[in-house]
């Protein structure tokens, strides 16, 4: 009987210890801490040119639970000073073990204009209040602080080409839309004729417009009384037009054409058993095709690239027989011969490679290199637990596959992207959305990989400055999400539970 009783007691003690181990020990020792909210402001005068930079970081102490051992839930509110927190913005609401909130200049600017009654160029004072509520008690603590910001007027999010040099002439109702890649930066590629052009921001309206200033930069024109400077095209050709409305810098350069010769490309050879493996057309440059592929040990051999599934004509091939995979020279062969191929040695297998093929006429290239997966991937953005604090970006969890990472947790409404290296100057390696403000589909979707610190990677793009690309996912509603990221195949699944 004693053994039986001791056994029950041991079991109960074990359960108790297990239960205690699941609790945050710090939660058990919050008896006297005074709840204190602190403002660390990185920028008080906001600037759209620095839209992704930190603006403000709010931190608070734990407060106290009166030695009850009960959990503390935190609520953070922001409102225009003097409103008594009416219609407050609440980025943190009922969260446990959350002691900070930060945001970048763009998000704070939007809040100042849309929620706090701010005006561009005029300081607005903002009050912040954190409330700590102890579970199961009447213990409620608050702490308040203030800070002031001066918001800016954001430039347009839409831009159109108009003029007799453009495809649709001077029709404001049918002006040619440009592609927005990030704040203030727009691009367009297509055929321009002899003539002139400028930019408008709204279909059907000739004003406001952006015109060519005396210094060649784009300047905002809001009245017919202001100069109507325009850019001039001397020769009918395909061009790429890029304009940065934040700096006014505008470039018009001849391009190789709007569309590549083929919209599909296939990797085929000994490693695939001569089956045609589809490649992915690049999200920024349609002339580039990409593939991440694991070459099993001993499974090397010849390879080339097809333009149609199963067709052995019209292929992209090496310019010499048994070319090493480091040989970038490539040629298009309309018929069957010559049939030069690249050759991957068996000793070079047993690892993953990433392949990039450029099919620009006269500039064909095959770029292939071993791929070492990043050891960490982390979430960054005001939708994430640690906001825009890059040094403390939220790490994902590694899996049995060195290429796949997962994460489950709370996302707020806001922007999201993934850092591969937490490089402090924001110029490192990133996984970005396929387009700006893309909303997650809940299914596996393609990502855009960019390495802004690698000259080898940047050299793959002949017409795109990857340093200017900053496409984020847009999380529209807060909640619990599960994210699965595959860095070899450059796909991500973002699912709200």
Short mmCIF file of C-alpha atoms in Angstrom, two decimals:
data_model
loop_
_atom_site.label_atom_id
_atom_site.label_comp_id
_atom_site.label_asym_id
_atom_site.label_seq_id
_atom_site.Cartn_x
_atom_site.Cartn_y
_atom_site.Cartn_z
CA UNK A 1 0.00 0.00 0.00
CA UNK A 2 2.84 2.41 0.88
CA UNK A 3 4.51 1.73 -2.44
CA UNK A 4 1.22 2.43 -4.17
CA UNK A 5 0.76 5.75 -2.31
CA UNK A 6 4.37 6.78 -2.96
CA UNK A 7 3.88 6.00 -6.61
CA UNK A 8 0.83 8.26 -6.79
CA UNK A 9 2.68 11.03 -4.99
CA UNK A 10 5.65 10.73 -7.36
CA UNK A 11 3.32 10.89 -10.35
CA UNK A 12 1.59 14.00 -8.97
CA UNK A 13 4.91 15.70 -8.30
CA UNK A 14 6.07 14.90 -11.81
CA UNK A 15 2.91 16.39 -13.29
CA UNK A 16 3.33 19.47 -11.15
CA UNK A 17 6.93 19.93 -12.24
CA UNK A 18 5.95 19.42 -15.88
CA UNK A 19 3.19 22.00 -15.55
CA UNK A 20 5.55 24.49 -13.92
CA UNK A 21 8.16 23.97 -16.62
CA UNK A 22 5.65 25.04 -19.23
CA UNK A 23 5.29 28.46 -17.60
CA UNK A 24 7.53 31.42 -18.08
CA UNK A 25 9.51 31.66 -14.81
CA UNK A 26 9.61 35.42 -15.16
CA UNK A 27 5.82 35.43 -15.00
CA UNK A 28 6.09 33.86 -11.53
CA UNK A 29 8.34 36.61 -10.14
CA UNK A 30 6.61 39.90 -10.99
CA UNK A 31 5.70 41.21 -7.61
CA UNK A 32 7.02 44.78 -7.50
CA UNK A 33 8.05 45.97 -10.97
CA UNK A 34 6.49 49.34 -11.92
CA UNK A 35 5.01 49.37 -15.41
CA UNK A 36 7.00 51.96 -17.38
CA UNK A 37 6.61 52.85 -21.05
CA UNK A 38 9.71 54.19 -22.87
CA UNK A 39 9.89 55.87 -26.29
CA UNK A 40 13.04 55.46 -28.41
CA UNK A 41 12.57 57.64 -31.49
CA UNK A 42 14.88 57.16 -34.47
CA UNK A 43 13.22 59.85 -36.63
CA UNK A 44 10.92 62.74 -35.76
CA UNK A 45 10.84 64.31 -39.23
CA UNK A 46 9.74 61.50 -41.52
CA UNK A 47 11.09 61.14 -45.06
CA UNK A 48 9.70 58.86 -47.75
CA UNK A 49 13.21 58.31 -49.10
CA UNK A 50 13.83 56.47 -45.80
CA UNK A 51 10.43 54.78 -45.72
CA UNK A 52 11.82 51.39 -44.64
CA UNK A 53 14.02 52.78 -41.86
CA UNK A 54 13.08 52.63 -38.19
CA UNK A 55 10.94 55.51 -36.90
CA UNK A 56 10.02 54.70 -33.31
CA UNK A 57 10.45 51.86 -30.83
CA UNK A 58 8.20 51.58 -27.78
CA UNK A 59 9.25 49.31 -24.92
CA UNK A 60 7.77 48.68 -21.51
CA UNK A 61 8.68 46.90 -18.31
CA UNK A 62 6.72 43.86 -17.18
CA UNK A 63 4.69 45.59 -14.47
CA UNK A 64 3.70 43.32 -11.60
CA UNK A 65 1.25 40.54 -10.86
CA UNK A 66 1.18 41.03 -7.08
CA UNK A 67 3.07 37.77 -6.52
CA UNK A 68 0.05 35.83 -7.78
CA UNK A 69 1.99 34.00 -10.47
CA UNK A 70 -0.76 34.90 -12.93
CA UNK A 71 -0.02 35.90 -16.49
CA UNK A 72 -0.05 39.56 -17.53
CA UNK A 73 -1.71 40.67 -20.78
CA UNK A 74 -0.59 43.88 -22.47
CA UNK A 75 -2.48 46.40 -24.57
CA UNK A 76 -0.72 49.21 -26.43
CA UNK A 77 -2.72 52.19 -27.71
CA UNK A 78 -1.65 55.19 -29.78
CA UNK A 79 -3.74 58.30 -30.41
CA UNK A 80 -3.47 61.99 -31.15
CA UNK A 81 -2.52 63.85 -27.98
CA UNK A 82 -5.44 65.36 -26.14
CA UNK A 83 -8.10 63.00 -27.51
CA UNK A 84 -8.23 60.79 -24.42
CA UNK A 85 -7.28 57.83 -26.65
CA UNK A 86 -10.56 58.07 -28.56
CA UNK A 87 -10.38 56.03 -31.77
CA UNK A 88 -6.94 54.80 -30.72
CA UNK A 89 -4.74 52.58 -32.89
CA UNK A 90 -4.04 49.33 -31.01
CA UNK A 91 -1.05 47.40 -32.41
CA UNK A 92 -0.81 45.15 -29.32
CA UNK A 93 -4.01 43.87 -27.75
CA UNK A 94 -4.14 41.21 -25.02
CA UNK A 95 -0.72 39.72 -25.77
CA UNK A 96 1.39 37.87 -23.18
CA UNK A 97 5.17 38.24 -22.92
CA UNK A 98 5.22 41.11 -25.43
CA UNK A 99 7.25 44.09 -24.24
CA UNK A 100 7.97 46.11 -27.38
CA UNK A 101 6.47 47.51 -30.56
CA UNK A 102 8.28 49.29 -33.36
CA UNK A 103 7.47 50.59 -36.79
CA UNK A 104 9.16 52.10 -39.81
CA UNK A 105 8.80 55.61 -41.21
CA UNK A 106 6.24 54.70 -43.88
CA UNK A 107 3.87 53.01 -41.44
CA UNK A 108 4.19 55.77 -38.85
CA UNK A 109 3.59 58.36 -41.57
CA UNK A 110 0.39 56.56 -42.62
CA UNK A 111 -0.75 56.46 -38.99
CA UNK A 112 0.02 60.15 -38.47
CA UNK A 113 -1.98 61.16 -41.54
CA UNK A 114 -4.84 58.67 -41.45
CA UNK A 115 -5.46 58.10 -37.73
CA UNK A 116 -3.89 60.96 -35.80
CA UNK A 117 -5.10 63.94 -37.84
CA UNK A 118 -1.64 64.98 -38.99
CA UNK A 119 -0.86 67.27 -41.91
CA UNK A 120 2.21 66.96 -44.17
CA UNK A 121 5.03 69.17 -42.94
CA UNK A 122 3.30 69.92 -39.62
CA UNK A 123 4.33 68.30 -36.31
CA UNK A 124 1.69 66.15 -34.63
CA UNK A 125 1.94 64.98 -31.01
CA UNK A 126 1.10 61.35 -30.35
CA UNK A 127 0.26 59.77 -27.02
CA UNK A 128 1.10 56.14 -26.28
CA UNK A 129 -0.40 54.12 -23.45
CA UNK A 130 0.36 50.59 -22.34
CA UNK A 131 -2.08 48.75 -20.07
CA UNK A 132 -1.11 45.62 -18.11
CA UNK A 133 -3.93 43.37 -16.87
CA UNK A 134 -3.26 40.49 -14.48
CA UNK A 135 -5.33 37.42 -15.32
CA UNK A 136 -8.00 36.52 -12.78
CA UNK A 137 -7.57 39.73 -10.74
CA UNK A 138 -8.60 43.40 -10.72
CA UNK A 139 -4.96 44.42 -10.97
CA UNK A 140 -4.75 46.86 -13.94
CA UNK A 141 -1.69 49.08 -14.48
CA UNK A 142 -1.06 51.80 -17.07
CA UNK A 143 1.84 53.91 -18.23
CA UNK A 144 1.81 56.72 -20.79
CA UNK A 145 4.34 58.64 -22.86
CA UNK A 146 4.35 61.12 -25.77
CA UNK A 147 6.35 61.77 -28.90
CA UNK A 148 6.09 64.13 -31.88
CA UNK A 149 6.48 63.38 -35.59
CA UNK A 150 6.29 65.48 -38.74
CA UNK A 151 4.73 63.46 -41.57
CA UNK A 152 5.32 63.83 -45.30
CA UNK A 153 2.93 63.75 -48.23
CA UNK A 154 3.53 60.41 -49.99
CA UNK A 155 4.12 60.49 -53.71
CA UNK A 156 1.63 58.81 -55.99
CA UNK A 157 1.27 55.03 -56.09
CA UNK A 158 0.23 55.13 -59.77
CA UNK A 159 2.02 56.61 -62.76
CA UNK A 160 1.24 56.64 -66.49
CA UNK A 161 3.10 57.48 -69.70
CA UNK A 162 1.37 59.93 -72.01
CA UNK A 163 2.51 61.58 -75.25
CA UNK A 164 2.81 61.03 -79.00
CA UNK A 165 5.88 58.85 -78.36
CA UNK A 166 3.84 56.40 -76.26
CA UNK A 167 1.66 53.49 -77.41
CA UNK A 168 -1.63 55.30 -76.69
CA UNK A 169 -0.68 58.84 -77.61
CA UNK A 170 -2.12 61.81 -75.76
CA UNK A 171 -5.21 60.01 -74.47
CA UNK A 172 -5.37 60.64 -70.74
CA UNK A 173 -8.17 58.09 -70.48
CA UNK A 174 -5.98 55.38 -72.02
CA UNK A 175 -2.51 56.34 -70.82
CA UNK A 176 0.13 53.61 -70.51
CA UNK A 177 0.46 52.33 -66.94
CA UNK A 178 3.91 51.91 -65.43
CA UNK A 179 4.92 49.30 -62.83
CA UNK A 180 5.57 50.44 -59.26
CA UNK A 181 8.44 48.48 -57.69
CA UNK A 182 8.69 50.44 -54.42
CA UNK A 183 7.92 53.90 -53.03
CA UNK A 184 8.31 56.44 -55.81
CA UNK A 185 10.05 54.07 -58.22
CA UNK A 186 8.29 53.15 -61.48
CA UNK A 187 9.43 51.24 -64.56
CA UNK A 188 8.02 50.44 -67.99
CA UNK A 189 9.44 48.61 -70.99
CA UNK A 190 8.01 48.77 -74.48
CA UNK A 191 8.13 50.43 -77.88
CA UNK A 192 8.39 54.22 -78.09
CA UNK A 193 8.11 56.23 -81.32
CA UNK A 194 9.68 59.49 -82.40
CA UNK A 195 8.00 62.19 -80.37
CA UNK A 196 7.69 63.29 -76.74
CA UNK A 197 6.17 62.11 -73.49
CA UNK A 198 5.60 62.98 -69.82
CA UNK A 199 3.88 61.31 -66.87
CA UNK A 200 0.42 61.69 -65.33
CA UNK A 201 -0.72 60.18 -62.03
CA UNK A 202 -4.45 59.69 -62.62
CA UNK A 203 -6.24 58.28 -65.66
CA UNK A 204 -8.40 60.88 -67.35
CA UNK A 205 -6.60 63.84 -65.75
CA UNK A 206 -3.75 65.80 -67.34
CA UNK A 207 -2.86 67.37 -63.99
CA UNK A 208 -1.03 66.80 -61.76
CA UNK A 209 1.76 65.55 -64.00
CA UNK A 210 5.48 64.97 -63.79
CA UNK A 211 7.44 66.87 -66.40
CA UNK A 212 11.05 67.27 -67.43
CA UNK A 213 12.68 70.07 -65.49
CA UNK A 214 15.57 72.25 -66.64
CA UNK A 215 18.03 69.90 -64.96
CA UNK A 216 16.51 66.82 -66.62
CA UNK A 217 14.84 65.62 -63.43
CA UNK A 218 11.12 64.88 -63.12
CA UNK A 219 9.26 67.73 -61.40
CA UNK A 220 5.66 67.88 -60.23
CA UNK A 221 3.39 70.15 -62.29
CA UNK A 222 0.06 71.14 -60.75
CA UNK A 223 -1.01 74.08 -62.95
CA UNK A 224 -1.24 74.88 -66.66
CA UNK A 225 0.74 78.04 -65.86
CA UNK A 226 3.83 75.97 -65.01
CA UNK A 227 6.38 74.83 -67.62
CA UNK A 228 5.32 71.75 -69.62
CA UNK A 229 8.74 70.18 -70.21
CA UNK A 230 8.79 66.76 -71.91
CA UNK A 231 11.22 63.98 -72.74
CA UNK A 232 12.02 63.45 -76.43
CA UNK A 233 12.45 60.19 -78.36
CA UNK A 234 14.53 60.46 -81.54
CA UNK A 235 14.31 56.87 -82.82
CA UNK A 236 11.57 54.25 -82.92
CA UNK A 237 12.80 51.43 -80.68
CA UNK A 238 12.15 49.34 -77.59
CA UNK A 239 13.02 51.29 -74.47
CA UNK A 240 13.05 50.88 -70.72
CA UNK A 241 11.80 53.94 -68.84
CA UNK A 242 12.62 54.29 -65.13
CA UNK A 243 11.59 57.23 -62.94
CA UNK A 244 12.26 57.84 -59.25
CA UNK A 245 9.78 60.44 -58.03
CA UNK A 246 11.64 60.85 -54.72
CA UNK A 247 14.81 62.05 -56.46
CA UNK A 248 13.43 63.05 -59.85
CA UNK A 249 15.98 60.86 -61.62
CA UNK A 250 14.59 59.60 -64.93
CA UNK A 251 16.29 57.26 -67.39
CA UNK A 252 15.25 56.21 -70.89
CA UNK A 253 17.46 53.48 -72.35
CA UNK A 254 17.11 51.20 -75.34
CA UNK A 255 16.21 47.62 -74.46
CA UNK A 256 16.31 44.29 -76.23
CA UNK A 257 12.56 44.10 -76.62
CA UNK A 258 9.50 43.76 -74.45
CA UNK A 259 9.08 40.02 -74.73
CA UNK A 260 11.65 37.23 -74.82
CA UNK A 261 11.64 34.77 -77.71
CA UNK A 262 10.25 32.06 -75.42
CA UNK A 263 8.06 32.09 -72.32
CA UNK A 264 9.13 28.58 -71.27
CA UNK A 265 12.48 26.91 -70.77
CA UNK A 266 13.38 23.37 -69.71
CA UNK A 267 16.48 21.82 -68.17
CA UNK A 268 17.20 18.44 -69.78
CA UNK A 269 20.07 15.95 -69.68
CA UNK A 270 21.58 12.97 -67.93
CA UNK A 271 20.71 14.29 -64.42
CA UNK A 272 16.98 14.34 -65.31
CA UNK A 273 17.01 11.04 -67.19
CA UNK A 274 16.55 13.22 -70.31
CA UNK A 275 13.17 14.33 -69.04
CA UNK A 276 12.34 18.02 -69.48
CA UNK A 277 12.45 19.83 -66.11
CA UNK A 278 10.54 23.15 -66.27
CA UNK A 279 12.35 26.31 -65.16
CA UNK A 280 10.73 29.42 -63.65
CA UNK A 281 10.62 32.70 -65.52
CA UNK A 282 12.21 35.41 -63.38
CA UNK A 283 9.80 37.73 -61.57
CA UNK A 284 11.77 40.87 -62.43
CA UNK A 285 13.29 40.10 -65.84
CA UNK A 286 11.32 37.90 -68.30
CA UNK A 287 14.50 37.07 -70.22
CA UNK A 288 15.87 35.15 -67.23
CA UNK A 289 14.84 31.59 -66.28
CA UNK A 290 15.76 29.96 -62.99
CA UNK A 291 15.97 26.49 -61.45
CA UNK A 292 17.04 25.15 -58.07
CA UNK A 293 18.02 21.51 -58.44
CA UNK A 294 19.64 18.82 -56.27
CA UNK A 295 22.10 16.71 -58.26
CA UNK A 296 22.22 13.34 -56.55
CA UNK A 297 25.67 11.84 -55.95
CA UNK A 298 27.05 10.23 -59.08
CA UNK A 299 24.21 11.61 -61.19
CA UNK A 300 26.11 14.07 -63.37
CA UNK A 301 26.53 14.12 -67.13
CA UNK A 302 25.46 16.22 -70.09
CA UNK A 303 22.72 18.86 -70.10
CA UNK A 304 21.23 21.63 -72.23
CA UNK A 305 18.00 23.68 -72.34
CA UNK A 306 14.85 23.15 -74.38
CA UNK A 307 12.24 25.71 -75.39
CA UNK A 308 9.33 23.26 -75.65
CA UNK A 309 8.55 20.19 -73.55
CA UNK A 310 9.89 17.13 -75.39
CA UNK A 311 11.19 19.01 -78.44
CA UNK A 312 14.82 18.55 -79.46
CA UNK A 313 14.91 21.49 -81.86
CA UNK A 314 15.23 25.18 -80.97
CA UNK A 315 17.42 24.59 -77.94
CA UNK A 316 19.95 26.65 -76.00
CA UNK A 317 23.30 24.87 -75.89
CA UNK A 318 26.92 25.27 -74.89
CA UNK A 319 29.37 26.72 -77.39
CA UNK A 320 31.87 23.89 -76.90
CA UNK A 321 31.65 20.16 -76.36
CA UNK A 322 31.63 19.00 -72.70
CA UNK A 323 31.69 22.57 -71.44
CA UNK A 324 32.23 22.88 -67.65
CA UNK A 325 29.24 24.18 -65.71
CA UNK A 326 31.21 27.38 -65.02
CA UNK A 327 31.25 28.21 -68.75
CA UNK A 328 28.62 30.91 -69.24
CA UNK A 329 28.84 30.98 -73.06
CA UNK A 330 25.57 29.87 -74.65
CA UNK A 331 24.09 29.82 -78.12
CA UNK A 332 20.65 29.26 -79.62
CA UNK A 333 20.51 26.36 -82.12
CA UNK A 334 17.48 26.41 -84.39
CA UNK A 335 17.90 22.87 -85.71
CA UNK A 336 19.72 19.93 -84.18
CA UNK A 337 23.38 20.72 -84.82
CA UNK A 338 25.75 21.63 -83.37
CA UNK A 339 24.77 19.69 -80.26
CA UNK A 340 27.32 20.93 -77.73
CA UNK A 341 26.34 20.44 -74.11
CA UNK A 342 27.58 21.26 -70.64
CA UNK A 343 29.00 18.38 -68.60
CA UNK A 344 28.73 18.07 -64.83
CA UNK A 345 31.32 15.68 -63.40
CA UNK A 346 30.22 13.02 -60.90
CA UNK A 347 32.64 14.55 -58.41
CA UNK A 348 30.68 17.81 -58.69
CA UNK A 349 27.38 16.17 -57.72
CA UNK A 350 25.88 15.36 -54.33
CA UNK A 351 24.69 18.93 -53.73
CA UNK A 352 22.24 21.55 -54.91
CA UNK A 353 22.83 24.12 -57.62
CA UNK A 354 20.97 27.19 -58.75
CA UNK A 355 20.84 27.84 -62.48
CA UNK A 356 20.03 31.13 -64.21
CA UNK A 357 19.70 31.29 -68.00
CA UNK A 358 19.52 34.58 -69.94
CA UNK A 359 18.00 34.20 -73.43
CA UNK A 360 18.53 37.77 -74.69
CA UNK A 361 19.42 37.60 -78.37
CA UNK A 362 23.14 38.17 -78.76
CA UNK A 363 23.69 38.11 -74.99
CA UNK A 364 22.82 34.51 -74.16
CA UNK A 365 24.32 33.30 -70.86
CA UNK A 366 24.13 30.19 -68.66
CA UNK A 367 25.00 30.98 -65.03
CA UNK A 368 25.24 28.06 -62.62
CA UNK A 369 26.69 27.82 -59.12
CA UNK A 370 26.47 25.51 -56.08
CA UNK A 371 23.82 26.59 -53.59
CA UNK A 372 24.57 26.57 -49.88
CA UNK A 373 21.32 27.10 -47.98
CA UNK A 374 21.17 29.88 -45.43
CA UNK A 375 21.34 28.58 -41.87
CA UNK A 376 18.77 31.09 -40.62
CA UNK A 377 15.72 32.76 -42.13
CA UNK A 378 13.88 35.46 -40.18
CA UNK A 379 10.68 37.51 -40.47
CA UNK A 380 10.92 41.29 -40.77
CA UNK A 381 8.19 43.92 -40.99
CA UNK A 382 5.55 45.71 -38.97
CA UNK A 383 3.38 42.61 -39.34
CA UNK A 384 5.92 40.55 -37.37
CA UNK A 385 6.49 40.24 -33.59
CA UNK A 386 9.68 42.34 -33.62
CA UNK A 387 8.67 44.82 -36.29
CA UNK A 388 11.45 46.48 -38.29
CA UNK A 389 14.13 45.66 -35.70
CA UNK A 390 16.41 43.81 -38.14
CA UNK A 391 18.93 42.74 -35.51
CA UNK A 392 16.14 41.02 -33.58
CA UNK A 393 14.16 39.76 -36.54
CA UNK A 394 11.94 36.79 -35.72
CA UNK A 395 13.79 33.56 -36.53
CA UNK A 396 12.05 30.71 -38.32
CA UNK A 397 12.57 27.07 -37.31
CA UNK A 398 14.82 24.74 -39.29
CA UNK A 399 13.46 21.36 -40.43
CA UNK A 400 15.03 18.06 -41.46
CA UNK A 401 15.49 19.57 -44.92
CA UNK A 402 18.27 22.19 -44.95
CA UNK A 403 16.21 24.21 -47.43
CA UNK A 404 12.86 24.38 -45.61
CA UNK A 405 12.02 26.58 -42.61
CA UNK A 406 8.73 26.95 -40.74
CA UNK A 407 7.21 29.36 -38.24
CA UNK A 408 3.89 29.61 -36.39
CA UNK A 409 2.87 32.70 -34.46
CA UNK A 410 0.95 35.95 -34.42
CA UNK A 411 1.13 38.38 -37.33
CA UNK A 412 -0.38 41.85 -37.22
CA UNK A 413 -1.72 43.78 -40.18
CA UNK A 414 1.24 45.24 -42.06
CA UNK A 415 4.22 44.39 -44.25
CA UNK A 416 6.29 41.19 -44.25
CA UNK A 417 9.50 39.99 -45.87
CA UNK A 418 12.27 37.53 -44.97
CA UNK A 419 15.93 38.23 -44.25
CA UNK A 420 18.54 35.55 -44.86
CA UNK A 421 21.43 37.22 -43.05
CA UNK A 422 20.17 40.18 -40.93
CA UNK A 423 22.75 42.39 -42.63
CA UNK A 424 22.67 45.64 -40.68
CA UNK A 425 22.72 47.98 -43.70
CA UNK A 426 19.60 46.27 -45.16
CA UNK A 427 21.65 45.40 -48.23
CA UNK A 428 21.94 41.65 -47.76
CA UNK A 429 19.98 38.64 -49.00
CA UNK A 430 16.17 38.66 -48.93
CA UNK A 431 13.14 36.69 -49.93
CA UNK A 432 10.52 39.16 -51.15
CA UNK A 433 6.99 38.99 -52.47
CA UNK A 434 6.37 38.39 -56.18
CA UNK A 435 4.95 41.92 -56.40
CA UNK A 436 4.52 44.90 -54.11
CA UNK A 437 1.80 44.54 -51.45
CA UNK A 438 1.00 40.95 -52.48
CA UNK A 439 -1.59 39.37 -50.21
CA UNK A 440 -0.83 35.75 -49.21
CA UNK A 441 -2.88 33.19 -51.11
CA UNK A 442 -2.77 30.47 -48.44
CA UNK A 443 -1.18 28.22 -51.07
CA UNK A 444 2.42 27.63 -52.09
CA UNK A 445 3.48 30.69 -54.07
CA UNK A 446 6.65 31.95 -55.66
CA UNK A 447 9.02 34.28 -53.86
CA UNK A 448 11.58 36.69 -55.25
CA UNK A 449 15.13 36.14 -54.01
CA UNK A 450 17.55 39.08 -54.16
CA UNK A 451 21.05 39.44 -52.77
CA UNK A 452 21.79 43.14 -52.70
CA UNK A 453 25.34 42.62 -51.44
CA UNK A 454 26.43 40.13 -54.13
CA UNK A 455 27.90 41.60 -57.30
CA UNK A 456 27.65 38.15 -58.92
CA UNK A 457 23.92 38.04 -58.30
CA UNK A 458 23.34 41.66 -59.33
CA UNK A 459 25.26 41.07 -62.56
CA UNK A 460 22.61 38.54 -63.59
CA UNK A 461 20.27 41.48 -64.16
CA UNK A 462 21.18 43.70 -67.09
CA UNK A 463 18.18 46.04 -66.86
CA UNK A 464 17.10 45.91 -63.20
CA UNK A 465 18.72 47.54 -60.18
CA UNK A 466 17.95 44.94 -57.50
CA UNK A 467 19.12 47.35 -54.81
CA UNK A 468 15.91 49.33 -55.36
CA UNK A 469 13.58 46.33 -55.14
CA UNK A 470 11.63 46.01 -51.88
CA UNK A 471 8.44 44.04 -52.52
CA UNK A 472 6.65 42.98 -49.33
CA UNK A 473 3.67 40.80 -48.53
CA UNK A 474 0.68 42.69 -47.17
CA UNK A 475 -0.95 41.03 -44.16
CA UNK A 476 -4.48 42.43 -44.03
CA UNK A 477 -5.71 40.92 -40.76
CA UNK A 478 -3.98 39.93 -37.53
CA UNK A 479 -4.08 36.36 -36.26
CA UNK A 480 -2.13 33.15 -35.97
CA UNK A 481 -0.26 32.15 -39.11
CA UNK A 482 1.87 29.21 -40.18
CA UNK A 483 4.62 29.92 -42.71
CA UNK A 484 6.60 27.31 -44.66
CA UNK A 485 9.52 28.63 -46.74
CA UNK A 486 11.52 26.62 -49.29
CA UNK A 487 14.70 28.49 -50.17
CA UNK A 488 15.84 26.05 -52.86
CA UNK A 489 12.68 26.23 -54.93
CA UNK A 490 11.95 29.79 -53.78
CA UNK A 491 8.37 29.18 -52.67
CA UNK A 492 6.45 30.11 -49.51
CA UNK A 493 3.12 29.17 -47.97
CA UNK A 494 1.51 31.67 -45.58
CA UNK A 495 -1.64 30.23 -44.00
CA UNK A 496 -3.89 31.90 -41.46
CA UNK A 497 -5.29 29.43 -38.92
#
